[in-house]
Amino acid sequence: MYEGIVQDLIDELGRLPGVGPKSAQRIAFHLLAAEPSDVLRLAEILREVKAKVRFCRICGNVAESEECRVCLDTRRDLTVICVVEEPKDVVAVERTREFRGRYHVLGGAISPIEGIGPDDLRVKELMTRLADGTVTELILATDPNLEGEATATYLARLVKPMGLTVSRLASGLPVGGDLEYADEITLGRAFEGRRSLEV
Amino acid sequence: MSLYRDDGVVLRTQKLGEADRIVTVLTRNYGRVRAVGKGVRRTSSKFGARLEPFSHVDVQFYTGRSLDIVTQVESLDAYGGSIAGDYGRYTAGTAMLETAERLTDVEKEPAVQQYLLLVGGLRALAAGDHAAGAVLDAYLLRSLAVAGYAASFGDCTRCGAPGPHRWFSVESGGSVCRDDRPPGSATINEESLRVLSALLTGDWEIVDGADPRFLRESTGVVAAYAQWHLERGLRSLRLVDRA
């Protein structure tokens, strides 16, 4: 145990995800040894982030104003919504430069074992967005794991009466991998989703 | 025992660090095992979908200091695909996994019967031959019976008077007669008792042909019985979709 405020800093750092007691101690001593201006800059950014960043009132993405950068962009296609679990998934899809529609961030996936049901996610907000008839296509880009699949199944069932085009991201073999290491489920999905080659 | 291998069903996964997961597996011979699946969240992981909940796998572990480490996995049956493709099955299946985890609370204590029951239950759920809610109810009654909490739907649980009786007491362990019913006992329809007995014994002809009214009443009794005997409530039970 260190004295007073140093131990408090180690304890606070240790509460961050993925930071154990040893890492917390290492970061704390790095901060103590660093230039005061660097540490103050970090402190200022932490304060500013907490004060300024909020969730977009339309899509639930992180934003610095009432609406996020994507929702404010008038060049985006208003007829397509891509549903993702977390704001970091928006960044992942944006990196592809393939999607020009807007997003809807659910805030997680349905996980009954953790006590998370549809009412704990931003499902009602999604239904409200779909109600005015502007959106004609919904892309379900929840994680390709069991909870993500179940969430996509639930949403597809919910929006079915609205007559929208509902699609799910394809799953299959990762680019750059070896076929022999693919598991049966992934390889099976790749076979299901195979496409003809136009040459 | 640095390396050991067993068949098992993945009950739960929890994120760990950057790309790992803690995987809880109910194995045939070693009971419930918690182990680290290294790098399984990466798209390039060689374990991929094999370590998702509902997967029935042949798995090899390396004994670690605090948690064991998954070194190899082969799929025996991948129930996850057909279960996650139907929301009712998914929520019912999750309640089954949570129950199995709760009834095997001591790690590495063999629980062969619980394991066999869970595999059978998931197989039935994935096949979709019966309503998902009924498969869950049958599993709850049978897993509780294996754990020592068998419910009685015939004779009075207090005096042994031959049934059927109109009253059901969760804390007494089943049907009770008029004279012995404790305060707060529920009244129950005779037909619902027949459904409950059929769920416990696996008489699917009676269950599949039962009137929805009696199935609903049976479900209520099973839920109350399970919540009482598991002490802490099952989180997934309230989210089961029986539509």
Coordinates of C-alpha atoms in Angstrom, one line a residue:
Chain A
M1 CA 0.0 0.0 0.0
Y2 CA 1.2 3.5 -0.9
E3 CA 0.3 6.6 1.0
G4 CA -2.9 8.5 0.6
I5 CA -3.4 10.1 -2.8
V6 CA -1.0 7.8 -4.7
Q7 CA -3.0 4.8 -3.5
D8 CA -6.2 6.6 -4.4
L9 CA -4.9 7.1 -8.0
I10 CA -3.9 3.4 -8.2
D11 CA -7.3 2.3 -6.9
E12 CA -9.2 4.6 -9.4
L13 CA -7.1 3.3 -12.3
G14 CA -7.6 -0.2 -11.2
R15 CA -11.4 0.2 -11.7
L16 CA -10.9 0.7 -15.4
P17 CA -11.8 -2.3 -17.6
G18 CA -8.8 -4.5 -18.3
V19 CA -6.5 -2.8 -15.9
G20 CA -5.3 -5.0 -13.0
P21 CA -3.5 -3.9 -9.9
K22 CA 0.0 -4.1 -11.4
S23 CA -1.0 -2.2 -14.5
A24 CA -2.7 0.4 -12.4
Q25 CA 0.5 0.9 -10.3
R26 CA 2.6 1.1 -13.5
I27 CA 0.3 3.8 -15.0
A28 CA 0.1 5.7 -11.8
F29 CA 4.0 5.9 -11.6
H30 CA 4.2 6.8 -15.2
L31 CA 1.8 9.7 -14.6
L32 CA 3.9 10.8 -11.5
A33 CA 7.0 10.8 -13.6
A34 CA 5.4 12.5 -16.6
E35 CA 5.6 16.3 -17.5
P36 CA 2.9 18.2 -15.5
S37 CA 1.6 19.7 -18.8
D38 CA 1.0 16.2 -20.2
V39 CA -0.9 15.1 -17.2
L40 CA -3.0 18.2 -17.1
R41 CA -3.8 17.8 -20.7
L42 CA -5.1 14.3 -20.0
A43 CA -7.1 15.5 -17.0
E44 CA -8.6 18.3 -19.1
I45 CA -9.6 15.9 -21.9
L46 CA -11.2 13.6 -19.4
R47 CA -13.2 16.5 -17.9
E48 CA -14.2 17.8 -21.3
V49 CA -15.3 14.4 -22.6
K50 CA -17.5 13.9 -19.6
A51 CA -19.0 17.4 -19.9
K52 CA -19.5 17.5 -23.7
V53 CA -20.1 14.0 -25.0
R54 CA -23.7 12.7 -24.9
F55 CA -25.7 10.2 -26.9
C56 CA -27.4 11.3 -30.2
R57 CA -31.1 11.8 -29.6
I58 CA -31.9 10.1 -33.0
C59 CA -29.6 7.1 -33.3
G60 CA -27.9 6.7 -29.8
N61 CA -24.4 7.1 -31.2
V62 CA -21.9 9.3 -29.2
A63 CA -22.2 12.9 -30.1
E64 CA -20.9 16.3 -29.1
S65 CA -24.3 18.0 -29.7
E66 CA -28.0 16.9 -29.7
E67 CA -27.4 14.9 -32.9
C68 CA -24.3 13.0 -34.0
R69 CA -22.2 13.7 -37.1
V70 CA -23.9 11.0 -39.2
C71 CA -27.5 12.1 -38.4
L72 CA -26.6 15.8 -39.1
D73 CA -25.1 14.8 -42.6
T74 CA -27.8 15.7 -45.1
R75 CA -26.0 13.6 -47.8
R76 CA -26.8 10.3 -46.0
D77 CA -29.5 8.0 -47.3
L78 CA -32.5 8.4 -45.1
T79 CA -34.2 5.3 -46.3
V80 CA -31.7 2.8 -44.9
I81 CA -30.9 2.2 -41.2
C82 CA -28.1 0.0 -40.1
V83 CA -28.7 -1.4 -36.6
V84 CA -25.6 -2.0 -34.4
E85 CA -25.0 -2.9 -30.8
E86 CA -22.5 -0.3 -29.7
P87 CA -21.2 3.1 -30.9
K88 CA -17.8 1.4 -31.7
D89 CA -19.6 -0.7 -34.3
V90 CA -20.6 2.5 -36.1
V91 CA -17.0 3.3 -36.4
A92 CA -16.2 -0.2 -37.7
V93 CA -18.9 0.1 -40.4
E94 CA -17.9 3.6 -41.3
R95 CA -14.3 2.4 -41.9
T96 CA -15.6 0.2 -44.8
R97 CA -16.9 3.3 -46.7
E98 CA -19.6 1.0 -48.1
F99 CA -22.6 2.2 -46.2
R100 CA -24.2 5.6 -46.8
G101 CA -27.4 5.3 -44.7
R102 CA -27.9 6.1 -41.1
Y103 CA -27.4 4.1 -37.9
H104 CA -29.3 3.0 -34.9
V105 CA -27.3 2.0 -31.8
L106 CA -29.2 -0.5 -29.6
G107 CA -26.9 -0.2 -26.6
G108 CA -26.2 -3.9 -26.4
A109 CA -27.7 -7.2 -27.3
I110 CA -30.5 -9.3 -25.8
S111 CA -29.0 -11.5 -23.1
P112 CA -31.5 -13.2 -20.8
I113 CA -28.8 -14.8 -18.7
E114 CA -27.5 -11.3 -17.8
G115 CA -31.1 -10.1 -17.3
I116 CA -31.0 -7.9 -20.5
G117 CA -34.3 -8.0 -22.4
P118 CA -35.6 -6.0 -25.4
D119 CA -37.0 -3.3 -22.9
D120 CA -33.4 -2.6 -21.8
L121 CA -32.3 -1.7 -25.3
R122 CA -33.2 1.1 -27.6
V123 CA -35.8 -1.0 -29.4
K124 CA -38.8 1.4 -28.8
E125 CA -36.7 4.3 -30.2
L126 CA -36.1 2.2 -33.4
M127 CA -39.8 1.4 -33.8
T128 CA -40.5 5.1 -33.5
R129 CA -38.0 5.9 -36.2
L130 CA -39.6 3.3 -38.5
A131 CA -43.1 4.5 -37.9
D132 CA -43.2 7.4 -40.3
G133 CA -42.5 5.3 -43.4
T134 CA -39.3 7.1 -44.6
V135 CA -37.2 4.0 -43.9
T136 CA -37.6 1.2 -46.4
E137 CA -34.6 -1.0 -45.6
L138 CA -33.2 -2.2 -42.3
I139 CA -29.7 -3.8 -42.1
L140 CA -29.2 -5.8 -38.9
A141 CA -25.5 -5.6 -38.1
T142 CA -25.5 -7.0 -34.6
D143 CA -22.4 -9.1 -33.6
P144 CA -22.1 -12.5 -35.3
N145 CA -22.4 -14.3 -32.0
L146 CA -25.3 -16.0 -30.4
E147 CA -26.7 -13.0 -28.6
G148 CA -26.3 -10.8 -31.7
E149 CA -28.1 -13.5 -33.8
A150 CA -31.0 -13.7 -31.3
T151 CA -31.3 -9.9 -31.2
A152 CA -31.5 -9.8 -35.0
T153 CA -34.1 -12.6 -35.0
Y154 CA -36.2 -10.7 -32.5
L155 CA -36.0 -7.4 -34.5
A156 CA -36.7 -9.1 -37.8
R157 CA -39.9 -10.6 -36.2
L158 CA -40.9 -7.3 -34.7
V159 CA -40.6 -5.3 -37.9
K160 CA -42.0 -8.0 -40.3
P161 CA -45.5 -6.5 -40.3
M162 CA -44.1 -3.2 -41.5
G163 CA -43.1 -4.7 -44.9
L164 CA -39.5 -3.4 -44.8
T165 CA -36.6 -5.0 -46.6
V166 CA -34.7 -6.6 -43.7
S167 CA -31.2 -8.0 -44.2
R168 CA -28.5 -9.4 -42.0
L169 CA -24.8 -9.0 -42.6
A170 CA -23.2 -12.0 -44.3
S171 CA -21.0 -14.3 -42.3
G172 CA -18.4 -16.6 -43.6
L173 CA -14.6 -16.9 -44.0
P174 CA -12.3 -14.1 -43.0
V175 CA -10.2 -12.6 -45.7
G176 CA -6.6 -13.8 -45.4
G177 CA -7.4 -17.0 -43.4
D178 CA -6.8 -20.7 -44.2
L179 CA -9.8 -22.9 -45.0
E180 CA -8.6 -25.8 -42.9
Y181 CA -8.7 -23.7 -39.7
A182 CA -12.3 -22.6 -40.2
D183 CA -14.8 -24.0 -37.8
E184 CA -17.8 -26.1 -39.1
I185 CA -20.4 -23.4 -38.3
T186 CA -18.5 -20.6 -40.1
L187 CA -17.7 -22.8 -43.0
G188 CA -21.3 -24.0 -43.2
R189 CA -22.5 -20.3 -43.3
A190 CA -20.0 -19.6 -46.0
F191 CA -21.4 -22.4 -48.1
E192 CA -25.0 -21.2 -47.4
G193 CA -24.1 -17.7 -48.5
R194 CA -21.9 -18.7 -51.5
R195 CA -22.4 -16.6 -54.7
S196 CA -21.9 -17.2 -58.3
L197 CA -18.9 -15.7 -60.0
E198 CA -19.7 -13.5 -63.0
V199 CA -16.8 -13.8 -65.4
Chain B
M1 CA -3.6 -33.2 -14.5
S2 CA -2.1 -30.6 -16.7
L3 CA -4.2 -31.5 -19.8
Y4 CA -7.6 -33.1 -19.7
R5 CA -10.3 -33.7 -22.2
D6 CA -14.1 -34.1 -22.0
D7 CA -17.4 -33.6 -23.7
G8 CA -19.4 -30.5 -22.5
V9 CA -22.0 -27.9 -23.2
V10 CA -21.1 -24.2 -23.2
L11 CA -23.3 -22.5 -20.6
R12 CA -22.1 -19.0 -20.6
T13 CA -19.4 -16.7 -21.9
Q14 CA -18.0 -13.5 -20.4
K15 CA -15.6 -11.0 -22.1
L16 CA -12.1 -11.0 -20.7
G17 CA -9.5 -8.4 -21.7
E18 CA -9.0 -7.4 -25.3
A19 CA -10.0 -10.6 -27.2
D20 CA -10.5 -13.4 -24.7
R21 CA -13.5 -14.9 -23.1
I22 CA -14.2 -16.8 -19.8
V23 CA -16.2 -19.8 -20.9
T24 CA -18.3 -21.8 -18.5
V25 CA -18.7 -25.4 -19.7
L26 CA -20.8 -28.2 -18.1
T27 CA -18.7 -31.3 -18.8
R28 CA -19.7 -35.0 -18.6
N29 CA -17.0 -36.1 -16.1
Y30 CA -15.6 -32.9 -14.5
G31 CA -18.8 -31.1 -13.8
R32 CA -18.8 -27.3 -14.3
V33 CA -15.5 -25.9 -15.5
R34 CA -14.6 -22.3 -16.0
A35 CA -11.8 -21.7 -18.5
V36 CA -10.3 -19.0 -20.6
G37 CA -10.8 -19.1 -24.4
K38 CA -7.8 -17.1 -25.6
G39 CA -8.4 -14.8 -28.6
V40 CA -11.9 -16.2 -29.3
R41 CA -13.4 -12.8 -30.0
R42 CA -11.0 -12.3 -32.9
T43 CA -12.5 -13.1 -36.3
S44 CA -9.4 -15.2 -37.0
S45 CA -9.9 -17.4 -33.9
K46 CA -9.5 -21.1 -34.6
F47 CA -12.2 -21.8 -32.0
G48 CA -14.7 -19.4 -33.6
A49 CA -18.3 -20.4 -33.1
R50 CA -17.5 -23.6 -31.2
L51 CA -17.3 -21.7 -27.9
E52 CA -20.7 -20.0 -28.1
P53 CA -23.4 -20.9 -25.6
F54 CA -25.5 -24.0 -26.5
S55 CA -22.5 -25.6 -28.3
H56 CA -22.0 -29.3 -27.5
V57 CA -18.3 -29.8 -27.8
D58 CA -15.4 -32.1 -27.3
V59 CA -12.9 -29.9 -25.5
Q60 CA -9.4 -30.1 -24.1
F61 CA -8.3 -27.9 -21.2
Y62 CA -5.0 -27.1 -19.7
T63 CA -5.0 -26.7 -15.9
G64 CA -4.1 -23.1 -15.1
R65 CA -3.4 -21.5 -11.7
S66 CA -6.7 -19.8 -11.2
L67 CA -8.7 -20.6 -14.4
D68 CA -8.1 -23.4 -16.8
I69 CA -7.3 -22.7 -20.5
V70 CA -9.1 -24.1 -23.5
T71 CA -6.5 -25.6 -25.8
Q72 CA -8.6 -27.5 -28.4
V73 CA -12.3 -27.7 -29.3
E74 CA -14.3 -29.8 -31.7
S75 CA -18.0 -29.5 -32.3
L76 CA -20.2 -32.5 -31.5
D77 CA -23.5 -30.7 -32.1
A78 CA -24.0 -27.0 -32.8
Y79 CA -27.4 -26.3 -31.3
G80 CA -26.9 -22.6 -31.3
G81 CA -27.8 -21.9 -34.9
S82 CA -31.3 -23.4 -34.8
I83 CA -31.9 -22.1 -31.3
A84 CA -30.8 -18.5 -32.0
G85 CA -32.9 -18.5 -35.2
D86 CA -36.1 -18.6 -33.1
Y87 CA -36.5 -16.1 -30.3
G88 CA -38.8 -18.3 -28.2
R89 CA -36.3 -21.2 -28.3
Y90 CA -33.4 -18.8 -27.5
T91 CA -35.0 -17.4 -24.4
A92 CA -36.2 -20.8 -23.2
G93 CA -32.7 -22.3 -23.9
T94 CA -31.0 -19.5 -22.0
A95 CA -33.2 -20.3 -19.0
M96 CA -32.1 -23.9 -19.3
L97 CA -28.4 -23.0 -19.4
E98 CA -28.8 -20.7 -16.4
T99 CA -30.6 -23.4 -14.4
A100 CA -27.9 -25.9 -15.2
E101 CA -25.3 -23.5 -14.0
R102 CA -27.1 -22.8 -10.8
L103 CA -27.7 -26.5 -10.0
T104 CA -24.0 -27.3 -10.5
D105 CA -22.6 -24.5 -8.3
V106 CA -19.5 -26.4 -7.1
E107 CA -16.8 -26.3 -9.9
K108 CA -15.4 -29.6 -11.1
E109 CA -17.9 -31.7 -9.1
P110 CA -19.1 -34.4 -11.5
A111 CA -22.8 -34.0 -12.5
V112 CA -23.3 -36.6 -15.2
Q113 CA -27.1 -36.7 -14.9
Q114 CA -27.4 -32.9 -15.1
Y115 CA -25.2 -33.0 -18.2
L116 CA -27.2 -35.7 -19.9
L117 CA -30.4 -34.0 -19.1
L118 CA -29.2 -30.7 -20.5
V119 CA -27.9 -32.3 -23.7
G120 CA -31.3 -34.0 -24.2
G121 CA -33.2 -30.8 -23.5
L122 CA -31.1 -28.8 -25.9
R123 CA -31.5 -31.5 -28.6
A124 CA -35.3 -31.4 -28.2
L125 CA -35.3 -27.6 -28.2
A126 CA -33.2 -27.4 -31.4
A127 CA -35.3 -30.0 -33.1
G128 CA -38.5 -28.0 -32.5
D129 CA -40.8 -30.9 -32.2
H130 CA -42.5 -29.5 -29.1
A131 CA -43.2 -25.9 -27.9
A132 CA -40.1 -24.3 -26.5
G133 CA -41.9 -23.3 -23.3
A134 CA -43.0 -26.9 -22.7
V135 CA -39.4 -28.2 -23.2
L136 CA -38.2 -25.6 -20.7
D137 CA -40.8 -26.6 -18.2
A138 CA -40.0 -30.3 -18.5
Y139 CA -36.3 -29.5 -18.2
L140 CA -36.8 -27.4 -15.0
L141 CA -38.9 -30.1 -13.3
R142 CA -36.5 -32.9 -14.2
S143 CA -33.3 -31.0 -13.4
L144 CA -34.7 -30.0 -10.0
A145 CA -35.7 -33.7 -9.5
V146 CA -32.1 -34.8 -10.3
A147 CA -30.9 -32.1 -7.8
G148 CA -33.1 -33.6 -5.1
Y149 CA -36.1 -31.4 -5.4
A150 CA -38.6 -33.7 -7.1
A151 CA -42.1 -32.3 -7.2
S152 CA -45.0 -34.6 -6.4
F153 CA -48.2 -34.1 -8.5
G154 CA -50.1 -37.1 -7.1
D155 CA -50.2 -38.1 -3.4
C156 CA -50.1 -35.5 -0.6
T157 CA -46.5 -34.6 0.1
R158 CA -47.3 -34.2 3.8
C159 CA -49.5 -37.2 4.8
G160 CA -49.2 -39.4 1.7
A161 CA -53.0 -39.4 1.1
P162 CA -53.6 -40.7 -2.5
G163 CA -54.2 -37.9 -5.0
P164 CA -55.0 -36.0 -7.1
H165 CA -55.5 -33.1 -4.7
R166 CA -56.7 -29.6 -5.6
W167 CA -54.0 -27.7 -3.7
F168 CA -50.4 -27.2 -4.5
S169 CA -47.7 -25.9 -2.1
V170 CA -44.3 -24.9 -3.5
E171 CA -42.6 -25.0 -0.1
S172 CA -44.1 -28.4 0.7
G173 CA -42.8 -29.8 -2.6
G174 CA -46.0 -30.5 -4.5
S175 CA -49.7 -31.5 -4.1
V176 CA -51.2 -31.3 -0.6
C177 CA -54.5 -32.5 0.7
R178 CA -57.3 -30.3 2.2
D179 CA -56.3 -31.2 5.8
D180 CA -52.6 -30.6 5.4
R181 CA -52.5 -27.6 3.0
P182 CA -50.3 -24.8 4.5
P183 CA -51.5 -21.2 4.4
G184 CA -50.9 -19.7 0.9
S185 CA -51.3 -22.9 -1.0
A186 CA -52.5 -22.5 -4.6
T187 CA -55.5 -24.2 -6.0
I188 CA -54.8 -26.1 -9.2
N189 CA -56.9 -27.7 -11.9
E190 CA -56.8 -31.5 -12.1
E191 CA -56.0 -31.3 -15.8
S192 CA -53.0 -29.0 -15.1
L193 CA -51.7 -31.6 -12.6
R194 CA -51.9 -34.2 -15.4
V195 CA -49.9 -31.9 -17.6
L196 CA -47.3 -31.3 -14.9
S197 CA -47.0 -35.1 -14.3
A198 CA -46.6 -35.5 -18.1
L199 CA -43.9 -32.9 -18.2
L200 CA -42.0 -34.6 -15.4
T201 CA -42.2 -38.1 -16.9
G202 CA -41.8 -37.0 -20.6
D203 CA -45.3 -38.0 -21.8
W204 CA -45.3 -35.6 -24.7
E205 CA -48.5 -36.8 -26.2
I206 CA -50.4 -35.4 -23.2
V207 CA -48.3 -32.2 -23.2
D208 CA -48.6 -31.5 -26.9
G209 CA -52.4 -32.1 -26.9
A210 CA -53.1 -30.0 -23.7
D211 CA -55.4 -27.0 -23.7
P212 CA -53.3 -23.8 -23.6
R213 CA -55.2 -22.8 -20.4
F214 CA -53.7 -25.7 -18.5
L215 CA -50.3 -25.3 -20.1
R216 CA -50.2 -21.7 -18.8
E217 CA -51.2 -22.8 -15.3
S218 CA -48.6 -25.5 -15.4
T219 CA -45.9 -23.0 -16.5
G220 CA -46.8 -20.7 -13.5
V221 CA -46.5 -23.6 -11.1
V222 CA -43.1 -24.7 -12.6
A223 CA -41.8 -21.2 -12.5
A224 CA -42.8 -20.7 -8.9
Y225 CA -41.4 -24.1 -7.9
A226 CA -38.0 -23.4 -9.7
Q227 CA -37.7 -19.9 -8.2
W228 CA -38.4 -21.2 -4.7
H229 CA -35.9 -24.1 -4.8
L230 CA -33.1 -22.2 -6.6
E231 CA -33.4 -19.5 -3.8
R232 CA -32.1 -16.7 -6.0
G233 CA -34.5 -16.1 -8.9
L234 CA -33.5 -17.1 -12.4
R235 CA -32.8 -13.9 -14.3
S236 CA -33.7 -15.3 -17.7
L237 CA -37.0 -16.8 -16.6
R238 CA -38.9 -13.5 -16.8
L239 CA -37.7 -12.9 -20.3
V240 CA -38.9 -16.3 -21.7
D241 CA -41.0 -15.6 -24.8
R242 CA -43.9 -18.0 -24.9
A243 CA -45.8 -16.2 -27.7

